[in-house]
Coordinates of C-alpha atoms and ligand atoms in Angstrom, one line a residue:
G1 CA 89.9 87.6 107.2
G2 CA 91.1 88.1 110.7
F3 CA 90.0 90.8 113.3
A4 CA 92.2 94.1 113.4
L5 CA 92.6 94.2 117.1
S6 CA 95.6 92.1 117.2
A7 CA 98.1 94.6 116.1
N8 CA 97.3 96.4 119.1
A9 CA 97.3 93.8 121.5
S10 CA 100.5 94.6 123.7
T11 CA 99.3 98.0 124.4
E12 CA 95.7 97.5 125.2
T13 CA 93.6 94.9 127.7
A14 CA 93.6 91.7 126.0
S15 CA 89.7 91.4 125.8
R16 CA 88.4 93.8 123.6
S17 CA 84.8 94.0 121.5
A18 CA 85.2 94.6 117.6
D19 CA 84.2 97.9 117.8
D20 CA 87.1 98.9 120.2
S21 CA 89.6 98.3 117.4
L22 CA 88.3 101.2 115.4
V23 CA 89.6 103.7 118.1
F24 CA 92.1 106.0 116.5
D25 CA 95.6 105.7 118.9
P26 CA 96.5 109.6 118.7
E27 CA 100.3 108.2 119.9
G28 CA 100.5 105.5 117.1
Y29 CA 102.4 108.1 114.7
T30 CA 106.1 108.6 113.3
Q31 CA 107.4 111.8 112.8
L32 CA 108.5 112.5 109.3
T33 CA 109.6 115.7 107.3
A34 CA 108.3 116.7 104.0
T35 CA 109.6 119.3 101.6
V36 CA 106.2 120.8 99.8
T37 CA 107.4 123.0 96.9
D38 CA 103.9 125.4 96.4
T39 CA 102.6 126.1 93.0
D40 CA 104.3 129.4 93.0
G41 CA 107.6 127.6 93.7
T42 CA 108.1 128.5 97.1
E43 CA 109.4 125.4 99.3
H44 CA 108.2 124.6 102.7
E45 CA 109.7 122.4 105.2
V46 CA 106.6 120.3 106.9
K47 CA 107.2 118.1 109.8
Y48 CA 104.1 115.9 110.2
R49 CA 103.0 112.7 111.8
F50 CA 102.5 109.8 110.3
W51 CA 99.6 107.3 111.1
K52 CA 100.4 104.2 109.2
A53 CA 97.8 101.3 107.8
I54 CA 95.0 101.5 110.3
T55 CA 92.4 99.2 109.2
Y56 CA 89.4 101.1 109.4
V57 CA 86.9 98.1 109.7
S58 CA 86.3 95.8 112.4
K59 CA 85.5 92.6 110.0
P60 CA 88.1 93.4 107.2
V61 CA 87.6 91.3 104.0
D62 CA 91.5 91.8 103.2
E63 CA 93.4 94.5 105.3
K64 CA 95.9 95.4 102.8
Y65 CA 93.2 97.3 101.0
Q66 CA 90.7 98.2 103.8
S67 CA 93.3 100.6 105.6
L68 CA 94.1 104.2 105.6
N69 CA 97.0 106.4 106.3
V70 CA 96.8 109.9 108.3
S71 CA 99.3 112.6 107.8
V72 CA 98.9 115.7 110.1
P73 CA 101.1 118.6 109.9
V74 CA 102.6 119.9 113.2
E75 CA 104.9 122.5 112.1
I76 CA 105.3 124.4 108.8
D77 CA 108.6 126.6 108.5
G78 CA 109.4 126.3 112.2
K79 CA 106.1 127.3 113.0
A80 CA 103.7 125.3 114.8
V81 CA 100.3 124.4 113.1
D82 CA 97.1 124.5 115.0
V83 CA 94.9 121.5 113.2
S84 CA 92.4 121.3 115.9
N85 CA 90.0 123.0 113.2
A86 CA 91.7 122.0 109.8
P87 CA 89.8 120.7 106.9
I88 CA 90.8 116.7 106.3
L89 CA 91.7 116.0 102.6
F90 CA 90.2 112.3 102.2
A91 CA 92.5 111.3 99.0
N92 CA 91.3 108.3 97.7
T93 CA 94.1 106.4 95.6
V94 CA 91.9 104.5 93.6
G95 CA 92.5 103.9 89.9
G96 CA 91.0 102.1 87.0
Y97 CA 88.6 100.2 89.8
L98 CA 91.6 98.5 90.7
P99 CA 92.5 97.5 94.3
S100 CA 94.3 100.3 95.9
T101 CA 96.6 99.9 98.8
V102 CA 98.4 102.6 101.4
T103 CA 100.0 99.8 103.3
E104 CA 103.4 100.6 101.5
A105 CA 103.6 104.0 101.9
T106 CA 106.7 105.6 103.8
G107 CA 104.9 109.1 104.0
V108 CA 102.1 111.2 102.9
G109 CA 101.2 110.2 99.0
A110 CA 100.0 107.0 99.3
S111 CA 100.0 105.4 96.2
G112 CA 104.1 106.2 96.0
L113 CA 104.0 106.0 92.3
P114 CA 106.1 108.7 90.7
V115 CA 103.9 109.2 87.7
G116 CA 103.9 112.7 86.1
G117 CA 105.9 115.7 87.6
G118 CA 105.6 116.2 91.2
G119 CA 104.2 112.9 93.0
G120 CA 107.3 110.6 94.0
A121 CA 107.4 108.4 97.1
P122 CA 109.4 110.0 99.6
A123 CA 112.7 108.0 99.7
G124 CA 113.0 106.1 103.0
G125 CA 110.2 108.2 105.1
G126 CA 112.5 111.3 104.0
T127 CA 111.9 114.2 102.1
T128 CA 108.6 114.4 99.6
S129 CA 108.0 117.2 97.3
A130 CA 105.3 118.4 95.1
G131 CA 106.2 119.9 91.7
P132 CA 103.7 122.3 90.3
A133 CA 101.1 120.8 88.2
P134 CA 102.3 117.6 87.3
S135 CA 100.2 115.8 84.4
A136 CA 99.4 112.2 85.4
S137 CA 99.3 109.0 83.4
S138 CA 97.4 109.2 80.1
S139 CA 97.1 105.5 80.0
A140 CA 94.6 103.3 82.1
P141 CA 96.3 100.6 84.0
G142 CA 96.3 96.9 82.9
A143 CA 93.7 94.6 83.9
N144 CA 95.8 93.1 86.7
E145 CA 97.6 96.2 88.3
N146 CA 97.0 96.7 91.8
T147 CA 98.5 99.9 91.5
N148 CA 97.4 103.6 91.0
A149 CA 98.0 104.9 87.7
N150 CA 96.9 108.4 88.6
G151 CA 99.4 108.8 91.5
G152 CA 100.9 112.1 90.0
A153 CA 97.9 114.1 90.5
L154 CA 96.7 112.8 93.3
N155 CA 99.9 113.2 95.2
T156 CA 100.0 117.0 94.2
N157 CA 96.8 117.6 96.2
Q158 CA 97.8 115.5 99.3
Y159 CA 101.4 117.4 99.4
L160 CA 99.8 120.7 99.0
A161 CA 97.0 120.0 101.6
L162 CA 99.9 119.3 104.0
G163 CA 101.6 122.3 103.0
A164 CA 98.8 124.2 103.6
G165 CA 97.9 122.9 107.0
Y166 CA 95.6 120.2 106.3
V167 CA 95.3 116.9 108.0
V168 CA 95.1 114.5 104.8
V169 CA 94.0 110.9 105.2
E170 CA 94.3 108.5 102.3
P171 CA 92.4 105.3 102.2
G172 CA 92.7 102.0 100.4
A173 CA 90.0 100.3 98.8
R174 CA 89.4 97.1 97.4
G175 CA 89.2 96.7 93.5
R176 CA 87.9 94.5 90.6
T177 CA 90.4 92.0 90.4
L178 CA 90.5 90.5 93.8
K179 CA 89.8 87.0 93.9
D180 CA 90.0 84.7 96.8
S181 CA 91.3 81.2 96.8
S182 CA 88.1 79.8 95.8
G183 CA 88.1 81.7 92.5
E184 CA 85.4 84.6 94.3
Y185 CA 85.9 88.1 93.3
Y186 CA 85.8 90.0 96.5
G187 CA 86.4 93.3 95.1
T188 CA 83.7 94.1 92.5
A189 CA 80.9 96.4 92.3
P190 CA 80.1 98.1 95.1
A191 CA 83.2 97.3 97.2
V192 CA 85.0 100.3 96.6
I193 CA 82.5 102.6 97.5
V194 CA 81.5 100.6 100.5
D195 CA 85.1 100.6 101.7
L196 CA 85.5 104.3 101.0
K197 CA 82.2 105.0 103.1
A198 CA 83.8 102.8 105.9
A199 CA 86.8 104.7 105.9
V200 CA 84.9 108.3 106.2
R201 CA 82.7 106.5 108.9
Y202 CA 86.1 105.5 110.8
V203 CA 87.3 109.0 110.8
R204 CA 83.9 110.5 112.0
A205 CA 83.6 108.0 114.4
N206 CA 87.1 109.4 116.0
K207 CA 85.9 112.9 116.6
G208 CA 88.0 114.3 119.2
R209 CA 90.9 111.6 118.7
I210 CA 91.6 112.2 115.5
P211 CA 93.1 115.4 114.4
G212 CA 91.1 118.0 112.5
N213 CA 87.6 118.8 111.7
V214 CA 85.6 115.6 111.2
D215 CA 82.9 117.9 109.9
R216 CA 84.8 119.5 106.8
I217 CA 86.3 116.3 104.9
V218 CA 86.8 117.1 101.5
S219 CA 87.0 114.0 99.3
A220 CA 89.3 113.9 96.2
G221 CA 90.0 111.4 93.5
T222 CA 90.8 111.2 89.9
S223 CA 89.2 108.9 87.1
A224 CA 87.9 105.9 88.6
G225 CA 88.7 107.8 91.9
G226 CA 87.0 110.8 90.4
A227 CA 84.2 109.0 90.1
V228 CA 84.2 107.2 93.4
S229 CA 84.6 110.9 95.2
A230 CA 81.7 112.3 93.4
L231 CA 79.9 109.0 94.3
L232 CA 81.2 109.4 98.1
G233 CA 79.9 112.9 97.8
A234 CA 76.6 112.3 96.4
S235 CA 75.6 109.4 98.6
G236 CA 76.2 110.7 102.0
D237 CA 74.4 108.7 104.3
S238 CA 72.2 106.9 101.8
K239 CA 70.8 103.8 103.2
I240 CA 71.3 101.8 100.4
Y241 CA 74.9 100.9 101.5
D242 CA 73.7 99.9 105.2
K243 CA 73.9 96.2 104.8
Y244 CA 77.2 96.2 103.1
L245 CA 78.6 98.5 105.7
K246 CA 77.7 96.3 108.3
E247 CA 79.0 93.3 106.9
I248 CA 82.4 94.6 107.1
G249 CA 82.2 96.2 110.4
A250 CA 82.2 99.6 109.6
A251 CA 81.8 102.1 112.6
D252 CA 78.6 103.5 113.7
A253 CA 78.6 107.1 112.5
S254 CA 77.8 109.4 109.5
D255 CA 79.5 108.6 106.3
A256 CA 78.3 112.4 104.7
I257 CA 81.5 114.6 103.4
F258 CA 81.2 118.0 103.3
A259 CA 82.9 119.1 99.5
T260 CA 84.2 116.9 96.9
G261 CA 86.9 117.3 94.5
A262 CA 86.6 114.7 91.4
W263 CA 88.9 114.8 88.4
C264 CA 87.9 113.2 85.1
P265 CA 85.4 111.3 86.6
I266 CA 84.9 107.8 84.9
T267 CA 81.2 107.7 86.2
D268 CA 77.5 106.7 85.2
L269 CA 78.7 104.0 83.7
E270 CA 75.4 102.7 82.4
H271 CA 75.1 105.7 80.4
A272 CA 78.4 106.2 79.0
D273 CA 78.4 104.0 76.1
G274 CA 75.9 106.4 74.8
A275 CA 77.4 109.6 76.1
Y276 CA 80.4 108.5 74.4
E277 CA 79.3 107.7 71.0
W278 CA 77.5 111.2 71.0
N279 CA 80.8 113.1 71.7
W280 CA 83.2 110.7 70.1
G281 CA 81.0 108.9 67.7
T282 CA 82.9 110.1 64.6
N283 CA 86.3 110.6 65.5
K284 CA 88.5 107.5 64.5
L285 CA 90.7 105.2 66.7
K286 CA 94.5 105.7 67.0
A287 CA 94.7 103.2 64.1
G288 CA 92.8 105.3 61.9
D289 CA 89.7 103.0 61.8
Q290 CA 86.4 104.1 62.0
V291 CA 84.5 102.7 64.6
D292 CA 81.0 100.5 63.9
Q293 CA 78.6 103.8 62.7
T294 CA 75.5 101.1 63.4
V295 CA 76.2 100.3 66.9
S296 CA 77.5 104.3 67.5
K297 CA 74.3 105.5 66.1
A298 CA 72.1 102.9 68.0
L299 CA 74.2 104.1 71.3
Q300 CA 73.7 107.6 70.0
A301 CA 70.1 107.3 70.1
Q302 CA 70.3 105.7 73.6
F303 CA 71.8 108.6 74.9
A304 CA 69.3 111.2 73.5
E305 CA 66.6 109.7 75.5
Y306 CA 68.7 109.2 78.6
Q307 CA 69.7 113.3 78.4
A308 CA 66.1 114.1 78.0
S309 CA 64.8 111.9 81.0
L310 CA 67.4 113.7 83.3
K311 CA 65.8 117.4 82.4
L312 CA 68.9 118.9 83.7
K313 CA 69.5 122.5 83.1
G314 CA 72.6 124.2 82.1
L315 CA 74.8 126.2 84.3
N316 CA 74.3 130.1 83.6
R317 CA 71.0 129.9 82.5
F318 CA 71.3 127.7 79.5
G319 CA 68.1 125.9 79.6
L320 CA 67.4 122.4 79.6
L321 CA 70.2 120.2 78.5
T322 CA 69.4 117.6 75.5
A323 CA 71.5 115.8 72.9
R324 CA 70.6 118.5 70.2
N325 CA 72.0 121.3 72.3
Y326 CA 74.7 119.8 74.4
D327 CA 77.6 120.6 71.7
E328 CA 76.8 124.2 72.2
Y329 CA 76.5 123.8 75.7
L330 CA 80.1 122.3 75.9
V331 CA 81.3 124.9 73.6
K332 CA 79.8 127.7 75.5
Q333 CA 80.0 127.1 78.7
Y334 CA 83.4 125.1 79.1
L335 CA 85.6 124.9 76.0
E336 CA 85.8 128.5 74.4
P337 CA 86.4 129.7 78.2
S338 CA 89.0 127.1 78.7
A339 CA 90.8 128.2 75.4
T340 CA 90.4 131.7 76.1
K341 CA 91.8 131.2 79.7
Y342 CA 95.0 129.0 78.2
L343 CA 95.8 131.6 75.3
T344 CA 95.3 134.8 77.8
A345 CA 98.0 133.1 79.9
L346 CA 100.4 132.7 77.0
P347 CA 103.1 135.1 76.2
D348 CA 102.3 137.2 73.2
S349 CA 104.2 135.4 70.6
D350 CA 103.4 131.9 71.8
R351 CA 99.8 132.8 71.6
E352 CA 100.3 134.0 67.9
T353 CA 102.2 130.4 67.4
Y354 CA 99.5 128.2 68.7
L355 CA 96.8 130.8 66.9
A356 CA 98.7 130.1 63.5
K357 CA 98.8 126.1 64.4
N358 CA 95.2 126.2 65.1
T359 CA 93.5 128.1 62.8
F360 CA 90.2 126.4 63.6
I361 CA 90.3 129.2 66.8
T362 CA 89.1 132.3 66.2
W363 CA 90.8 134.8 68.4
S364 CA 88.9 138.5 68.8
G365 CA 88.9 140.7 71.9
G366 CA 90.7 138.2 74.1
K367 CA 88.3 135.7 73.5
A368 CA 88.5 132.4 71.5
T369 CA 85.9 131.0 69.6
F370 CA 85.3 127.6 67.4
S371 CA 82.8 125.0 66.5
W372 CA 82.4 121.6 67.8
A373 CA 83.1 120.0 64.5
D374 CA 86.6 121.8 64.8
F375 CA 87.1 120.8 68.3
L376 CA 86.4 117.2 67.9
T377 CA 88.7 117.3 64.9
H378 CA 91.4 119.1 67.1
V379 CA 91.2 116.2 69.8
G380 CA 91.6 113.9 67.2
A381 CA 91.6 110.0 67.7
R382 CA 89.1 108.7 70.1
K383 CA 90.5 106.1 73.1
K384 CA 88.1 103.6 72.9
T385 CA 86.2 101.2 70.8
V386 CA 82.6 100.7 70.6
P387 CA 80.8 100.2 73.0
A388 CA 83.5 102.0 75.2
F389 CA 82.4 100.7 78.5
D390 CA 80.3 97.6 78.2
A391 CA 82.1 95.8 75.5
F392 CA 80.4 93.3 73.8
D393 CA 83.2 90.8 74.3
L394 CA 83.4 91.7 78.1
S395 CA 86.8 93.0 77.7
A396 CA 86.5 96.1 79.2
G397 CA 87.4 96.8 83.0
E398 CA 84.0 98.1 83.7
N399 CA 83.0 94.4 82.6
N400 CA 85.3 93.2 85.7
E401 CA 83.7 95.9 88.0
F402 CA 80.4 94.4 87.7
G403 CA 81.8 90.8 87.8
A404 CA 80.5 88.7 90.9
G405 CA 81.0 85.5 92.6
T406 CA 83.3 83.3 90.1
T407 CA 82.3 85.2 87.1
E408 CA 85.1 87.8 86.6
S409 CA 83.1 90.0 84.0
R410 CA 79.3 90.6 83.1
H411 CA 77.2 92.8 81.0
F412 CA 75.7 95.8 82.7
T413 CA 73.7 97.4 79.9
A414 CA 70.8 95.8 78.1
Y415 CA 72.2 96.6 74.5
S416 CA 75.4 94.8 75.2
A417 CA 74.0 91.9 76.9
K418 CA 71.3 91.4 74.2
N419 CA 74.5 91.7 71.5
D420 CA 77.0 89.9 73.6
S421 CA 79.8 88.0 71.3
T422 CA 81.0 85.6 74.0
G423 CA 78.3 82.9 73.8
L424 CA 76.9 84.0 77.0
N425 CA 73.3 81.8 77.1
S426 CA 71.4 84.7 78.7
K427 CA 70.8 87.9 76.5
R428 CA 70.0 90.2 79.6
V429 CA 71.9 91.3 82.5
A430 CA 71.8 89.5 85.9
S431 CA 69.1 90.2 88.6
D432 CA 71.3 92.1 91.1
I433 CA 72.8 94.6 88.1
P434 CA 70.2 97.2 88.5
E435 CA 71.0 97.5 92.3
K436 CA 75.0 97.4 91.7
L437 CA 74.5 100.0 89.0
N438 CA 72.6 102.5 91.6
L439 CA 75.6 101.5 94.4
L440 CA 77.9 103.0 92.2
N441 CA 76.1 105.9 90.4
P442 CA 76.5 109.6 91.8
M443 CA 73.5 110.4 89.4
F444 CA 71.3 108.0 91.1
H445 CA 71.5 109.9 94.2
L446 CA 71.2 113.6 92.8
E447 CA 68.4 112.6 91.0
R448 CA 67.0 111.7 94.3
R449 CA 68.2 114.9 96.1
N450 CA 69.8 113.2 98.6
P451 CA 69.7 115.6 101.8
G452 CA 73.3 114.1 102.9
R453 CA 75.0 114.7 99.9
S454 CA 78.0 117.5 99.2
K455 CA 77.1 120.5 98.8
H456 CA 80.3 121.9 97.5
W457 CA 81.8 120.4 94.0
W458 CA 85.0 120.8 92.4
I459 CA 85.2 119.2 89.1
R460 CA 88.0 119.2 86.3
L461 CA 88.4 117.4 83.0
G462 CA 91.1 117.7 80.2
T463 CA 89.5 119.1 76.8
N464 CA 91.8 116.3 75.3
D465 CA 90.5 113.5 78.0
T466 CA 88.8 110.7 75.6
D467 CA 88.6 108.4 78.6
T468 CA 84.9 109.0 78.9
S469 CA 81.9 111.6 77.4
H470 CA 82.4 115.1 78.1
V471 CA 78.6 115.3 79.3
V472 CA 79.4 113.0 82.1
S473 CA 81.4 116.0 84.4
A474 CA 78.9 118.5 82.9
N475 CA 76.1 116.3 83.8
L476 CA 77.4 115.8 87.3
A477 CA 78.0 119.6 87.6
A478 CA 74.6 120.5 86.3
A479 CA 72.6 118.1 88.5
A480 CA 74.7 119.6 91.8
K481 CA 73.9 123.0 90.6
G482 CA 70.4 122.1 89.9
L483 CA 70.0 121.2 93.5
G484 CA 71.2 124.7 94.8
D485 CA 74.7 123.1 95.4
E486 CA 78.0 125.4 94.8
V487 CA 79.9 123.8 91.8
N488 CA 83.2 124.9 90.5
H489 CA 83.9 123.3 86.9
L490 CA 86.5 123.7 84.5
Y491 CA 88.1 122.1 81.7
Y492 CA 91.5 122.2 81.1
W493 CA 92.7 123.4 77.4
D494 CA 94.6 120.1 75.6
Q495 CA 95.0 118.6 78.8
G496 CA 94.6 114.4 78.4
H497 CA 93.5 112.1 81.2
G498 CA 94.3 112.5 84.6
A499 CA 95.4 116.3 84.2
N500 CA 95.3 118.4 87.5
T501 CA 96.9 121.8 86.4
D502 CA 95.3 124.2 89.0
P503 CA 96.1 122.4 92.5
G504 CA 96.7 125.5 94.4
D505 CA 93.5 126.8 93.3
F506 CA 91.9 123.7 94.9
I507 CA 93.3 124.1 98.4
T508 CA 92.5 127.6 98.3
W509 CA 89.1 126.5 97.3
I510 CA 89.3 124.0 100.5
A511 CA 89.9 127.1 102.8
K512 CA 87.0 129.1 101.5
V513 CA 84.4 126.3 101.6
T514 CA 85.2 125.0 104.8
G515 CA 86.2 128.4 106.6
Ligands
DHB1 C1 90.2 104.7 84.4 C2 90.3 105.0 83.1 C3 89.3 104.3 82.2 O1 89.3 104.5 80.9 C4 88.2 103.8 82.8 O2 87.3 103.1 82.0 C5 88.2 103.4 84.0 C6 88.9 104.0 85.1 C7 91.2 105.4 85.4 O3 92.1 105.7 84.8 O4 91.1 105.1 86.5

């Protein structure tokens, strides 16, 4: 990789230190117009300044990914916008732990993939729009795609934020499939979080030059992007990333963020196989097949041990969360309120139709009640086989995320290493894996009460999402709440992977917590 300063050589003096390349140029924008449709259907014309493909580190490994875009509203419906104290939405574009790039974007909404309803790439730098509540992709990206399958959900947040007068920063980041000419993987763990932290540091180091309030950064992301958003929130200013940040020439500044938005975070990966079986163990695969119940039961036992070790209390004075009571907790804290909210919003006749089709729900006094077993039946097919994340045959995307050197995919749990089916000599995880797991896990930082963490959490998950266990989000919420943080966590009824059905509420929440 080269140095980032060459692109600006014509406007700057020739000899500059590496760090000078990390100075934001307030004049380096183009002006664009976007039509933002609010969630109530109102259209707003937003004139905004767009800074494109700014390399955010002084020693980039791959500038295609280690660069960010900035969008700053200057006029909304003809009225000037004062962004001097505006929150900054830091919307990552990560999906599938794959590489994500914003360098091709022609305007706000970096990934530019029109997945779902609203999020579309602006045509020729022209008009963009955000429809109300698009449901994003339901399929995990293929192994070698470097695009973001969650574009719809992500873009909606960006457009609405711009329309609300916020600054929007969209960083790219290295991802698991990147391989150099000598066959070395350079985007596997912890590259994604190191890059996002470097991007936050770039923003904070440019306080006074970059528009908006750099002490009010609100991170957002979906799925793997939700995982790294949560990680960014939990790990603020942690020292364990220092050597990696130094290597790529990250700016010398805080990487703590103010608030965290995470949709369907695919995180706590080393415990996700057990959590998945605890949740979906008896649900059949789409093909109607039951997964190996011996393996499923062994993993469930591991989950019980892990959950007990967390000593987390449920929200609303539920008490200690265990593998024995977590079903009751999910039903009472999240699932019944989710169904109740959904059914309450329906016109009477639609609600009656829904209840007639879904007789497992008891509707009484304006509230939905049902059993966990019936809920599992209602969701139906599980998406993933067993183990869901550390596959015995190394075929999961997460195996690739923990690849290193010239090895594409590796085991990251003792159980799957022991049960490896690919003929590996070693039946153990490699010696560097424990450190990589910590670097990638928000729970690691929350368990250690990291003082630099974000103190505000917006967490969302579709009730039909079987990409991971429902306990992953709930544990994240319980851990943050247990530290005294403000937590806003809801499940979207009958929604699948990547859903974002209350984006307007997220924008309002940002105003509330940052104000
Ligand atoms: C994503 C989905 C998955 O099922 C997974 O294991 C990792 C990432 C995603 O959509 O980003």
